[in-house]
CSV table of C-alpha atoms and ligand atoms in Angstrom, one decimal:
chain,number,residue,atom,x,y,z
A,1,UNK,CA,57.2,-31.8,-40.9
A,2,UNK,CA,55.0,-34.3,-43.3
A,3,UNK,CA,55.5,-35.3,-47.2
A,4,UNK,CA,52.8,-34.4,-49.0
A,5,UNK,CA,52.5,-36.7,-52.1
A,6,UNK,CA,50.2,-34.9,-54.8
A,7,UNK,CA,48.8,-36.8,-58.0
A,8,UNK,CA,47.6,-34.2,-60.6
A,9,UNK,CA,46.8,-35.1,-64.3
A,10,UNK,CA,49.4,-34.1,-66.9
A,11,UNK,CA,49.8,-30.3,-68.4
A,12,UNK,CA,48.6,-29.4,-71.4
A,13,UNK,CA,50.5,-31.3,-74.5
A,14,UNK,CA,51.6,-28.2,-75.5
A,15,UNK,CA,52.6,-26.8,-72.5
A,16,UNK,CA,51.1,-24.7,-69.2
A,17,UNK,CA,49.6,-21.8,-70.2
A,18,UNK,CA,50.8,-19.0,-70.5
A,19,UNK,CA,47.5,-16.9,-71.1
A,20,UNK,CA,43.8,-17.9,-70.7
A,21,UNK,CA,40.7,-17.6,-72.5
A,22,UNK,CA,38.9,-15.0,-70.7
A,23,UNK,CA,39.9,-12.6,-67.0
A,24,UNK,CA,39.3,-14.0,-64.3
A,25,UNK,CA,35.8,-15.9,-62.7
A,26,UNK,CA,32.8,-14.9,-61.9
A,27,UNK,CA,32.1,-14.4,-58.3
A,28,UNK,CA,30.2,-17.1,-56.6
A,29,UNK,CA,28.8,-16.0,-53.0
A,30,UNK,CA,28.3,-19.4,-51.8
A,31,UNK,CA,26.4,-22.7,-52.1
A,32,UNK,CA,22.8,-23.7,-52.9
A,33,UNK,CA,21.3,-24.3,-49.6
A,34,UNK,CA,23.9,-22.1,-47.5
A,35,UNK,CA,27.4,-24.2,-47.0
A,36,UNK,CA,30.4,-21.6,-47.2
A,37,UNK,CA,32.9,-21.8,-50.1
A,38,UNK,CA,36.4,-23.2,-48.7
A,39,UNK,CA,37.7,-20.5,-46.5
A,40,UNK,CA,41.7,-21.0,-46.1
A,41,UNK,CA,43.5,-18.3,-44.4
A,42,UNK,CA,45.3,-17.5,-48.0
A,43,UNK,CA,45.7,-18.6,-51.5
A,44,UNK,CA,49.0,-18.5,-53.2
A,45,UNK,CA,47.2,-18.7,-57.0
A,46,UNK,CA,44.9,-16.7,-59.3
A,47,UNK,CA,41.8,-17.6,-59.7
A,48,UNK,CA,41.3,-19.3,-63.5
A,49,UNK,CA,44.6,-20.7,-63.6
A,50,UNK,CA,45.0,-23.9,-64.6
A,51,UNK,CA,45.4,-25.3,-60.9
A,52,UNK,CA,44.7,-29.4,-61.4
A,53,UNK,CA,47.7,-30.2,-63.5
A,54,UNK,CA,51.2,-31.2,-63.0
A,55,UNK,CA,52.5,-27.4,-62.6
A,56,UNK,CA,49.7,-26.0,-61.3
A,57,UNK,CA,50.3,-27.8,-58.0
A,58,UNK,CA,47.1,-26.9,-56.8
A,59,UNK,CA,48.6,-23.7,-55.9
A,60,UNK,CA,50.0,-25.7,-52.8
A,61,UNK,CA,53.8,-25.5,-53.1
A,62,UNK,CA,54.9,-22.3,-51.7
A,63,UNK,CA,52.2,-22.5,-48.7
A,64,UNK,CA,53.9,-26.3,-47.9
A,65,UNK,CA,57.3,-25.0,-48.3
A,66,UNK,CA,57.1,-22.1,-46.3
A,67,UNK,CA,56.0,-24.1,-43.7
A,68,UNK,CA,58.6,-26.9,-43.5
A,69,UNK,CA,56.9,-29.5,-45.7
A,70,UNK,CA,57.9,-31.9,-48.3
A,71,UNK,CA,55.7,-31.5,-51.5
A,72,UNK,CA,56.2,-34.1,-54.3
A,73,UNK,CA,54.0,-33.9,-57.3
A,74,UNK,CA,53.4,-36.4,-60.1
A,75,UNK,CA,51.2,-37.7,-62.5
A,76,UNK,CA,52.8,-41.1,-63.0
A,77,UNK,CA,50.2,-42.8,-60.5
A,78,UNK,CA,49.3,-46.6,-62.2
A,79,UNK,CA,52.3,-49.9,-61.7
A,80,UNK,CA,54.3,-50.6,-59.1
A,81,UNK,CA,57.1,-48.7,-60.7
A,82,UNK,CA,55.5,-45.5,-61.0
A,83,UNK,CA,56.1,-42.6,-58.7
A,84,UNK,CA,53.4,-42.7,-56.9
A,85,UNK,CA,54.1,-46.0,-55.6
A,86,UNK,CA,58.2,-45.2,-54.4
A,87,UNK,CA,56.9,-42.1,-52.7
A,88,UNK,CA,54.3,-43.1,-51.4
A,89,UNK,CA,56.2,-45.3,-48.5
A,90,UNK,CA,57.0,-42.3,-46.5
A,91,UNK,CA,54.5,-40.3,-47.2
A,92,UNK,CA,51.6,-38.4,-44.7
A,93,UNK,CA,49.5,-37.0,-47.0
A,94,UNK,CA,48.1,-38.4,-50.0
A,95,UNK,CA,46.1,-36.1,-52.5
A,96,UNK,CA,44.6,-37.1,-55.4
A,97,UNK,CA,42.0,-35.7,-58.2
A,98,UNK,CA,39.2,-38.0,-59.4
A,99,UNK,CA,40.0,-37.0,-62.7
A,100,UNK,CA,43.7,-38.7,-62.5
A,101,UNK,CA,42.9,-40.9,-59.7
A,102,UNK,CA,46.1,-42.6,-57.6
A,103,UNK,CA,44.3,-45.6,-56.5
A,104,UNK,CA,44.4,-46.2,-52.9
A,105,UNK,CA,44.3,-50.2,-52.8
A,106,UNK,CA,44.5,-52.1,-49.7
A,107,UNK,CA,48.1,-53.0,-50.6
A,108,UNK,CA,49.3,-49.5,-51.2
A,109,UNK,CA,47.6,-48.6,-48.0
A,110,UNK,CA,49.6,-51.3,-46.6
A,111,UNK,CA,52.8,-50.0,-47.6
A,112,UNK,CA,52.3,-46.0,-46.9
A,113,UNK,CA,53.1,-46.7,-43.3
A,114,UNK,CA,52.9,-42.9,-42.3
A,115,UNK,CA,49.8,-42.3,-44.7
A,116,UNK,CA,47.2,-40.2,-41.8
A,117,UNK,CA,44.4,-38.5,-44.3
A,118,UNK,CA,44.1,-39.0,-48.2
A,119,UNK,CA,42.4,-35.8,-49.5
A,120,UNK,CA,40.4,-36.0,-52.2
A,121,UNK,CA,40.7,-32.3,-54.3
A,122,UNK,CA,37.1,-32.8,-55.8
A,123,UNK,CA,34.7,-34.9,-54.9
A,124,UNK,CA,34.1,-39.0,-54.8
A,125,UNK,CA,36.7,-40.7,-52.7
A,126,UNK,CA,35.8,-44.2,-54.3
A,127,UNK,CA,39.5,-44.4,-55.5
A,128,UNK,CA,40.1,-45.1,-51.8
A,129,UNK,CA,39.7,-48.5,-50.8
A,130,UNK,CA,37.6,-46.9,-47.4
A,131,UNK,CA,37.5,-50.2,-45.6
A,132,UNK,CA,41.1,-50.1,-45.6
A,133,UNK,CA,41.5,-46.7,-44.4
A,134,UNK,CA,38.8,-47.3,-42.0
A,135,UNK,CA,40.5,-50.1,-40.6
A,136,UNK,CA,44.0,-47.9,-40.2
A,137,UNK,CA,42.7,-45.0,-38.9
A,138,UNK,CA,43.6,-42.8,-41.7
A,139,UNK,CA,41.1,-39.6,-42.2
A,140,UNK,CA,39.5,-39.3,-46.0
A,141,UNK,CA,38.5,-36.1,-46.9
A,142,UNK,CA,36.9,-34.6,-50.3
A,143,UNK,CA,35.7,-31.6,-50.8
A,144,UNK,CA,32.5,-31.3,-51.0
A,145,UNK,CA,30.5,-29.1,-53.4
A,146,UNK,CA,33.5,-27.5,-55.1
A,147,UNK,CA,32.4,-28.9,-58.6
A,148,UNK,CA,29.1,-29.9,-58.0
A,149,UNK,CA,27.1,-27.9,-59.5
A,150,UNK,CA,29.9,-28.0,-62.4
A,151,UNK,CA,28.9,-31.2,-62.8
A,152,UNK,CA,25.1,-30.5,-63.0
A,153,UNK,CA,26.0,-28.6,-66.0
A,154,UNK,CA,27.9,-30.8,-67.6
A,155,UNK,CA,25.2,-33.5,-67.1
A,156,UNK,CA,22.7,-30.8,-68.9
A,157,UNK,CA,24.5,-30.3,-71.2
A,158,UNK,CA,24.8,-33.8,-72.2
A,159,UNK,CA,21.2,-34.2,-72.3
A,160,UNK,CA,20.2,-31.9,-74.7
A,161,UNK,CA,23.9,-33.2,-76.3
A,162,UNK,CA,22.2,-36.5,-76.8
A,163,UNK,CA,18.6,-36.0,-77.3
A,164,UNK,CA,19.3,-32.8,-79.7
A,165,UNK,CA,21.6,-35.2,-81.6
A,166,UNK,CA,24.3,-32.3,-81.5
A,167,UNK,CA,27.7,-34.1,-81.8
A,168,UNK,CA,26.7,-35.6,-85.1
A,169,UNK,CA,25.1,-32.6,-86.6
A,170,UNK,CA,28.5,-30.8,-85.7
A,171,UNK,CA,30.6,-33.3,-87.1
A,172,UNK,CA,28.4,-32.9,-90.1
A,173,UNK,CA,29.4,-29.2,-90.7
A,174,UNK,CA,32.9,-29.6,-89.7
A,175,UNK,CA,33.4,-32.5,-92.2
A,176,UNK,CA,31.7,-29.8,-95.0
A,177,UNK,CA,28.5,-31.6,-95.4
A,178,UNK,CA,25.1,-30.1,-94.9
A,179,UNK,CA,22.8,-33.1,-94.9
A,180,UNK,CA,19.9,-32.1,-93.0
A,181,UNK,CA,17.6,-35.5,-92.7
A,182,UNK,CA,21.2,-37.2,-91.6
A,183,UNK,CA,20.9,-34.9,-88.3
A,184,UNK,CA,17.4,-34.3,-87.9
A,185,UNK,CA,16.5,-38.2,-87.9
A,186,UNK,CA,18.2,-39.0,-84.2
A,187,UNK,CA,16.8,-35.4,-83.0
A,188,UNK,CA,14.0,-34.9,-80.5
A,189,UNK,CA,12.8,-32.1,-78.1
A,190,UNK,CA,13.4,-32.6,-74.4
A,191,UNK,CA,10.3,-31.2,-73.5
A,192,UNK,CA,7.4,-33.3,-72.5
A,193,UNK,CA,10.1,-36.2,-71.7
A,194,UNK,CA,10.1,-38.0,-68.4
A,195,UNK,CA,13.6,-37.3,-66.8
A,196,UNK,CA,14.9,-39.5,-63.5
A,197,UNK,CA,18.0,-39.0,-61.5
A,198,UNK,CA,19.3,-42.0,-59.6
A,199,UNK,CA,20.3,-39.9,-56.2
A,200,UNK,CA,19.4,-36.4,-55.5
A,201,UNK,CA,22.3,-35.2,-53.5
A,202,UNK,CA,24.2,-32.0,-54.1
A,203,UNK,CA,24.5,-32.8,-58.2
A,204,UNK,CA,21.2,-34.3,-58.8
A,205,UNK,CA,19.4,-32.1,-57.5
A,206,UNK,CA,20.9,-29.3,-58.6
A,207,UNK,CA,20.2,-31.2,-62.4
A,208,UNK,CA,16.7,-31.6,-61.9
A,209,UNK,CA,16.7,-27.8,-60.8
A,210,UNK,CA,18.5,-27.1,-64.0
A,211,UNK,CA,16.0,-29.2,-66.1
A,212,UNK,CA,12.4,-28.0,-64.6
A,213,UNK,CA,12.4,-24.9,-67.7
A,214,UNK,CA,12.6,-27.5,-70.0
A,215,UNK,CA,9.0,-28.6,-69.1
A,216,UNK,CA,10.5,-32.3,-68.6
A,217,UNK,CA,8.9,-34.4,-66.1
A,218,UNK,CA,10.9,-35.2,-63.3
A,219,UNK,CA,11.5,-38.1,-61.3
A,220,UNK,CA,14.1,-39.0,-58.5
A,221,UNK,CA,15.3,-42.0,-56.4
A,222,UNK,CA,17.3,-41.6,-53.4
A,223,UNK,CA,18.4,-43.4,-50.0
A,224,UNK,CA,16.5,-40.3,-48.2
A,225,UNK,CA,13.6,-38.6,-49.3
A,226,UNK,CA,13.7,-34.4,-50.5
A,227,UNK,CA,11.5,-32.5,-48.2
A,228,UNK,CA,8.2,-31.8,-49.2
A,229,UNK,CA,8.4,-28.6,-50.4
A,230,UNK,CA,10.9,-29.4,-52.6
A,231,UNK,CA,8.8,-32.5,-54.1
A,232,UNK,CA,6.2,-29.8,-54.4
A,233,UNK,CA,8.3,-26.7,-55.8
A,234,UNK,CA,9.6,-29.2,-58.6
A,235,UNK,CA,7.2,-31.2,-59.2
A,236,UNK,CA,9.2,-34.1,-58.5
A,237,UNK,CA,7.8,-38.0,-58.8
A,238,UNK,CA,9.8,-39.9,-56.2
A,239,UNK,CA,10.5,-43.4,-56.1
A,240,UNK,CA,12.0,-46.2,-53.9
A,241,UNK,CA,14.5,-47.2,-56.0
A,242,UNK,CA,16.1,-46.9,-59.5
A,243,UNK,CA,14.1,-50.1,-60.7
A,244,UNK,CA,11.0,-48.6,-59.5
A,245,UNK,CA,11.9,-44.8,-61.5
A,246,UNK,CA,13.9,-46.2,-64.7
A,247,UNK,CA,11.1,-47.6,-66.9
A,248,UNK,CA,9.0,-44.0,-66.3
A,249,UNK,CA,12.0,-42.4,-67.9
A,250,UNK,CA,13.1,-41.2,-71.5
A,251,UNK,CA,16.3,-39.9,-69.7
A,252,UNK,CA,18.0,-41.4,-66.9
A,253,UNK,CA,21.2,-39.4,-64.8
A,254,UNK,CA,22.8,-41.4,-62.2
A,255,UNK,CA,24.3,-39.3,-59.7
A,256,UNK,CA,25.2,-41.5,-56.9
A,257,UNK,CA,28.5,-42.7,-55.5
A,258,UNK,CA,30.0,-45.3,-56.2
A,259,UNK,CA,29.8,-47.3,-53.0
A,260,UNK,CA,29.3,-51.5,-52.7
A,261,UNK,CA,25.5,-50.6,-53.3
A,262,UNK,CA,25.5,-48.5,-56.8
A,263,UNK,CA,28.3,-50.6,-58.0
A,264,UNK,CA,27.0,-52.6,-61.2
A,265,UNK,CA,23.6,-51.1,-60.8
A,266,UNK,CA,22.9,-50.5,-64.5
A,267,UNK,CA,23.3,-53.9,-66.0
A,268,UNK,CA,21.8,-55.6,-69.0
A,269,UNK,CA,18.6,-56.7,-66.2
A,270,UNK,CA,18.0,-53.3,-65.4
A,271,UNK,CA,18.7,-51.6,-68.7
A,272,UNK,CA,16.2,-53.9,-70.5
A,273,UNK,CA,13.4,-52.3,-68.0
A,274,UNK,CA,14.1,-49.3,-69.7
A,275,UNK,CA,12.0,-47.4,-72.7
A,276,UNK,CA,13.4,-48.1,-75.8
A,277,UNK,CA,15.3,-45.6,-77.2
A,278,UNK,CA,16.1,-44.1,-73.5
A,279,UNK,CA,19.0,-42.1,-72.9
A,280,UNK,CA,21.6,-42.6,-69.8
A,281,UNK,CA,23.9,-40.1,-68.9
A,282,UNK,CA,26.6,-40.8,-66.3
A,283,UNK,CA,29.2,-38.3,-64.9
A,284,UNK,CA,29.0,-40.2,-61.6
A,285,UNK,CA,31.3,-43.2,-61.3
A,286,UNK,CA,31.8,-45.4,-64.9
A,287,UNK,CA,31.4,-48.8,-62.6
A,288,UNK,CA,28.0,-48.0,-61.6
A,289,UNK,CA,27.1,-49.3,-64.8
A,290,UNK,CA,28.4,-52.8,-66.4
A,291,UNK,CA,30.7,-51.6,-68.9
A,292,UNK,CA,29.8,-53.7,-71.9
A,293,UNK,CA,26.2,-54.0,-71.1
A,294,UNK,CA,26.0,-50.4,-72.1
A,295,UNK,CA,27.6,-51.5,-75.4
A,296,UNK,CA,25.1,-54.1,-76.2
A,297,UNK,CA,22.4,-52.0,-75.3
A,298,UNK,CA,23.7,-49.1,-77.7
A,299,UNK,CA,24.0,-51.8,-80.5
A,300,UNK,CA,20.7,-53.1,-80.1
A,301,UNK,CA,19.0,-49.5,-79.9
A,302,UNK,CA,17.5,-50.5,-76.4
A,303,UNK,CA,19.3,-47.0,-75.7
A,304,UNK,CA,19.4,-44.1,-77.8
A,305,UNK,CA,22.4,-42.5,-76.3
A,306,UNK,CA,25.0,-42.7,-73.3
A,307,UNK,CA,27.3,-40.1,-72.3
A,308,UNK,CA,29.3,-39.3,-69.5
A,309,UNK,CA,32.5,-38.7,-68.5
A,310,UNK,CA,33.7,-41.1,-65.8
A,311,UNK,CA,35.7,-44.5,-67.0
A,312,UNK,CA,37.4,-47.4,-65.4
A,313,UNK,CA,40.0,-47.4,-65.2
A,314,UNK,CA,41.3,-43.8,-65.8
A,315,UNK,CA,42.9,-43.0,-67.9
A,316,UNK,CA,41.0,-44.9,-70.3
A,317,UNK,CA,42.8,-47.2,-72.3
A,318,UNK,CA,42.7,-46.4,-76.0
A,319,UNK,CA,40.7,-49.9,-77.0
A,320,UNK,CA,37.8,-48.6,-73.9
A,321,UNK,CA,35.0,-49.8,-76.3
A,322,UNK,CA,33.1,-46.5,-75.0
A,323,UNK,CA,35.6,-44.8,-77.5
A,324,UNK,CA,34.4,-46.6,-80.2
A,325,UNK,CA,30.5,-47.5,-79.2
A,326,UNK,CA,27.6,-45.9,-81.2
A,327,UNK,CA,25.4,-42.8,-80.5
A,328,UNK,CA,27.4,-42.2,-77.4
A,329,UNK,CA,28.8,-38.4,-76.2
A,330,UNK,CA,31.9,-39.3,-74.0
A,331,UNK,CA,34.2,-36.6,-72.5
A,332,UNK,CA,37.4,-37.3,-70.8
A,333,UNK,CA,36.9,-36.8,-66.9
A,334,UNK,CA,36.2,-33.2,-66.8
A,335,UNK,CA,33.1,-31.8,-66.0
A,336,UNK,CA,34.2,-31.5,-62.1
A,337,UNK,CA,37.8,-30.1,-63.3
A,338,UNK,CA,36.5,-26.3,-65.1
A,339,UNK,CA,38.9,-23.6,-64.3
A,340,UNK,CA,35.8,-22.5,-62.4
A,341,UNK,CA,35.8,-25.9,-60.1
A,342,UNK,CA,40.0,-26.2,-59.3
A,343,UNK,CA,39.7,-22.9,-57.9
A,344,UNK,CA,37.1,-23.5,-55.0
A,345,UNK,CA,39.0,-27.6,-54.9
A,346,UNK,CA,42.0,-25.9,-54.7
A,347,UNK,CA,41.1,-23.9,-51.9
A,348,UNK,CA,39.2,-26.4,-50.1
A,349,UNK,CA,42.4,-28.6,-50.3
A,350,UNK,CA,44.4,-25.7,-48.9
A,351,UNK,CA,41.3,-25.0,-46.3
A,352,UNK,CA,41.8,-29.2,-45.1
A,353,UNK,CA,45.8,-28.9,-45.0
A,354,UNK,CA,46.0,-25.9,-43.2
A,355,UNK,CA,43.1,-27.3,-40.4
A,356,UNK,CA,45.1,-31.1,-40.1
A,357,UNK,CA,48.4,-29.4,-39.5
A,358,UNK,CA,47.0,-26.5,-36.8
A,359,UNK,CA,45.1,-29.6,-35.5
A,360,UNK,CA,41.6,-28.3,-35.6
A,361,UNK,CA,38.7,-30.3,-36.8
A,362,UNK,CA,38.0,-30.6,-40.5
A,363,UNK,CA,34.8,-29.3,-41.8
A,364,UNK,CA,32.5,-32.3,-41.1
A,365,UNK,CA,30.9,-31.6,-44.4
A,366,UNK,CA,34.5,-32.5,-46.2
A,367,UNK,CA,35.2,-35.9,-44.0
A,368,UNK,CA,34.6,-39.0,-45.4
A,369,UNK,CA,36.4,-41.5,-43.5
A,370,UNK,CA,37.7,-40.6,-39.5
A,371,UNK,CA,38.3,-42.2,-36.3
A,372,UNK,CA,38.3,-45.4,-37.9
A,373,UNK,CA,34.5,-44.8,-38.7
A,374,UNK,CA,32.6,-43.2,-42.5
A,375,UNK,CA,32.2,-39.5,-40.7
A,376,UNK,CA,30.7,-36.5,-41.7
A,377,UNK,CA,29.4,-36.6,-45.5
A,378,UNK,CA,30.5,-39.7,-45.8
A,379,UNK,CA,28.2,-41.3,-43.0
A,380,UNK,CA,25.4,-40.0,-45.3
A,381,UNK,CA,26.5,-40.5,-48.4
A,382,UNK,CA,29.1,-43.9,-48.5
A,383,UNK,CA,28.6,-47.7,-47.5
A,384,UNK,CA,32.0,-48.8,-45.8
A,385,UNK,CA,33.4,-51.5,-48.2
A,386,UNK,CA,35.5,-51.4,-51.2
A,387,UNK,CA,34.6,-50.0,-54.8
A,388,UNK,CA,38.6,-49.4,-55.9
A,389,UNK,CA,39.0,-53.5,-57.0
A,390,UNK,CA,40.0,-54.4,-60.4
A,391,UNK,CA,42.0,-50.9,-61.4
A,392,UNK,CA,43.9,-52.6,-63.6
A,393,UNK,CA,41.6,-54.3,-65.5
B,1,NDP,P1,26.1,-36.0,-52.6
B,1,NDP,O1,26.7,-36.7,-51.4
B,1,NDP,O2,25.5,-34.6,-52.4
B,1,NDP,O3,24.9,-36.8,-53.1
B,1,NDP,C1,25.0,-38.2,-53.3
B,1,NDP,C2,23.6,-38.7,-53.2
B,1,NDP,O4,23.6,-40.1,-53.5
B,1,NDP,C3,23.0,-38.6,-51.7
B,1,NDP,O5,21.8,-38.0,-51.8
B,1,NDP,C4,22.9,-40.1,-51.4
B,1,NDP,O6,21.9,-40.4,-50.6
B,1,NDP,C5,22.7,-40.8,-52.7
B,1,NDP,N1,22.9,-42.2,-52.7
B,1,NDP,C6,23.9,-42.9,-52.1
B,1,NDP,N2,23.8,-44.2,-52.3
B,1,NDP,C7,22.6,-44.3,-53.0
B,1,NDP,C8,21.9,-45.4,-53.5
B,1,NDP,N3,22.4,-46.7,-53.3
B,1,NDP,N4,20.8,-45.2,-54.2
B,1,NDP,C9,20.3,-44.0,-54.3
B,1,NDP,N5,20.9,-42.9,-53.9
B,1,NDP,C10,22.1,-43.1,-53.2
B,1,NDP,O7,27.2,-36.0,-53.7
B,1,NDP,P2,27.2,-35.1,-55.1
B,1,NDP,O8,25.9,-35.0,-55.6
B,1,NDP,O9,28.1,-33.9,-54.9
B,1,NDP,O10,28.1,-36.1,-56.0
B,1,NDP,C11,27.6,-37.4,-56.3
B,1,NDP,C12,28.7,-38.2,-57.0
B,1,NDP,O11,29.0,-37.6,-58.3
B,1,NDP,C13,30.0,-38.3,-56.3
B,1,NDP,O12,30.0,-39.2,-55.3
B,1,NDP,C14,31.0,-38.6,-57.4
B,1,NDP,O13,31.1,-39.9,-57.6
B,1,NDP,C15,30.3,-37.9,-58.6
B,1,NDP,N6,31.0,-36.7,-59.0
B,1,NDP,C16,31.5,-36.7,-60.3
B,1,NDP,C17,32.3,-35.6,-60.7
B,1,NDP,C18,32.8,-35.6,-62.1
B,1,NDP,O14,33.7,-34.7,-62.3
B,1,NDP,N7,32.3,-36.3,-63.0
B,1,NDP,C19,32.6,-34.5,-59.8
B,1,NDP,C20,31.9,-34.6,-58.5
B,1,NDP,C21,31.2,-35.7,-58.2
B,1,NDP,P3,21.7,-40.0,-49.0
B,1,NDP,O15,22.8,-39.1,-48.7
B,1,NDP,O16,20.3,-39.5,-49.1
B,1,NDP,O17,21.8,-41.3,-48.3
């Protein structure tokens, strides 16, 4: 029987709900370009329940128990005195959200002697030091799709956020002013503008998708070109790399991994080869780009606007100076965690358990690490190596 050792962000401050804002979800049939929604045998939840906290458990507890298994679930993941690290010793199954990620360092790996597969309920397993798992046999899994196209919204949404100048106009009326000219003077139209997406994977593509009725231009870089008839269908510019695509672009959205190639990518080098007054957007991973680079670069008006919702580390400490930078439109980690999203994750997670325990093979499309070797997605999408250093910092 294994100890399943579950890290979930904290309930609401006041409280788990005990009624939601609207019935239910819409019915999904499945995935752009055909892969399945996760398909466990059962689900002990309702869909649109708060799933990716504390008491939401992922809806995982009375499947585990039922069959013999330990569940143990926390949200006090950072220090070597938190829970995470004390259970982890004897635990077999690590599972962690991106959102409230438990850091899988090297050391920790170390320790968790009977760790076998770290399951990622979302999707980026960067939290995971993967050279360390690779090198102790442990299987990483995410699962893949469950938010993406969550994401894609999001990102949308923080386009037109930015470029609209929304968040200030809206703190205008909430603060009972009406100034026009103070919200109209940051304010463009998207249409006409030049928009790039570093990667065009599940999420950037689906963005670009998202962004053709705007009448933007768009522009992609990627490790693998789109088929043709995509390029052609969207009107899509490709280009070798992000230096190569960026200085085409009023608005840039990186939606790459974060792997030892995409780490630091956005630094003051490349972010001067910008257009003034560009916009970046990043709901990827916050260490693709340099952290206070981004600052300077708001400061100095080579950017217009940054949003996002990724950080490092998270939870964000309360001095992050992207709290406190100009122009920007930051979210807490959330556009991957919509009551929409933590139903299909949830699922998926139940989908992976209940395949490791009967022994059968895991959905390739959800491995990441296995064998001792990247596998499945993650052969396409990762570079072995290490992008969890520094979580403390
Ligand atoms: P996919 O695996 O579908 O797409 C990732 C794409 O990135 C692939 O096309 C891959 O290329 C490409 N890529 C990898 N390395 C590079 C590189 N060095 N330069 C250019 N392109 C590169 O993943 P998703 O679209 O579903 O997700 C992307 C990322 O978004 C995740 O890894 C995660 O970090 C983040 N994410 C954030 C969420 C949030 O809540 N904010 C939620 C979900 C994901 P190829 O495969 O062609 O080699």
């Amino acid at each position: 029987m294994a100890k399943i050792l579950c890290v979930l962000y904290d309930d609401p401050v006041d409280g788990y709900p005990k009624s939601y804002a609207r019935d239910g979800l819409p019915l999904v049939d499945g995935y752009p370009g055909g892969q399945t929604l996760p398909s466990p045998e059962g689900i002990d939840f309702i869909p649109g329940q708060l799933l990716g906290s504390v008491s939401g458990e992922l809806g995982l507890r009375s499947f585990l128990e039922k069959n013999g298994h330990t569940l143990v679930v926390t949200s006090d993941k950072d220090g070597a005195d938190s829970e995470f690290d004390r259970e982890l010793v004897d635990a077999d199954v690590v599972i962690s959200q991106p959102f409230w990620p438990a850091y899988l360092t090297a050391e920790r790996i170390a320790k968790a002697k009977n760790l076998k597969i770290a399951i990622t309920a979302g999707i980026g397993s960067d939290h995971v030091d993967l050279q360390a798992a690779i090198d102790r046999g442990i299987t990483v899994t995410e699962v893949t799709y469950s938010n993406s196209i969550s994401v894609a919204e999001h990102v949308v949404m923080m386009i037109l956020s930015l470029v609209r100048n929304y968040i200030p106009s809206y703190k205008i009326v909430v603060d009972g002013g009406w100034n026009i000219a103070d919200a109209v003077s940051r304010s463009y139209d998207v249409e006409g503008m030049d928009v790039g997406t570093v990667a065009a994977g599940r999420i950037g593509l689906a963005v670009l998708r998202r962004l053709k009725p705007f009448d933007m231009r768009l522009h992609y870089t990627d490790r693998h070109r789109l088929p043709a008839e995509v390029e052609q269908e969207l009107g899509l510019t490709f280009h070798p790399t992000a230096q190569d695509m960026v200085p085409h672009c009023d608005v840039v959205t990186i939606n790459a991994p974060l792997h030892p190639e995409t780490e630091g990518l956005f630094d003051d080098k490349l972010i001067s080869t910008m257009k003034r007054g560009a916009y970046l957007v990043n709901t990827a991973r916050a260490k693709i780009a340099d952290r206070d680079a981004i600052v300077r670069a708001l400061e100095s008006g080579q950017l217009a606007g940054y949003a996002g919702d990724v950080w490092f580390p998270q939870p964000a400490p309360a001095d992050h100076p992207w709290r406190t930078m100009p122009h920007h439109g930051m979210t807490p980690h959330i556009s991957g965690s919509s009551l929409s999203a933590q139903t299909r994750y949830a699922a998926g997670t139940r989908e992976i358990l209940e395949s490791w325990f009967a022994g059968r093979p895991i959905r390739d499309e959800y491995l990441i690490v296995d064998g001792g070797q990247l596998a499945g997605a993650g052969s396409h999408s990762y570079s072995a190596g290490n992008a969890t250093t520094g979580w403390n910092g």
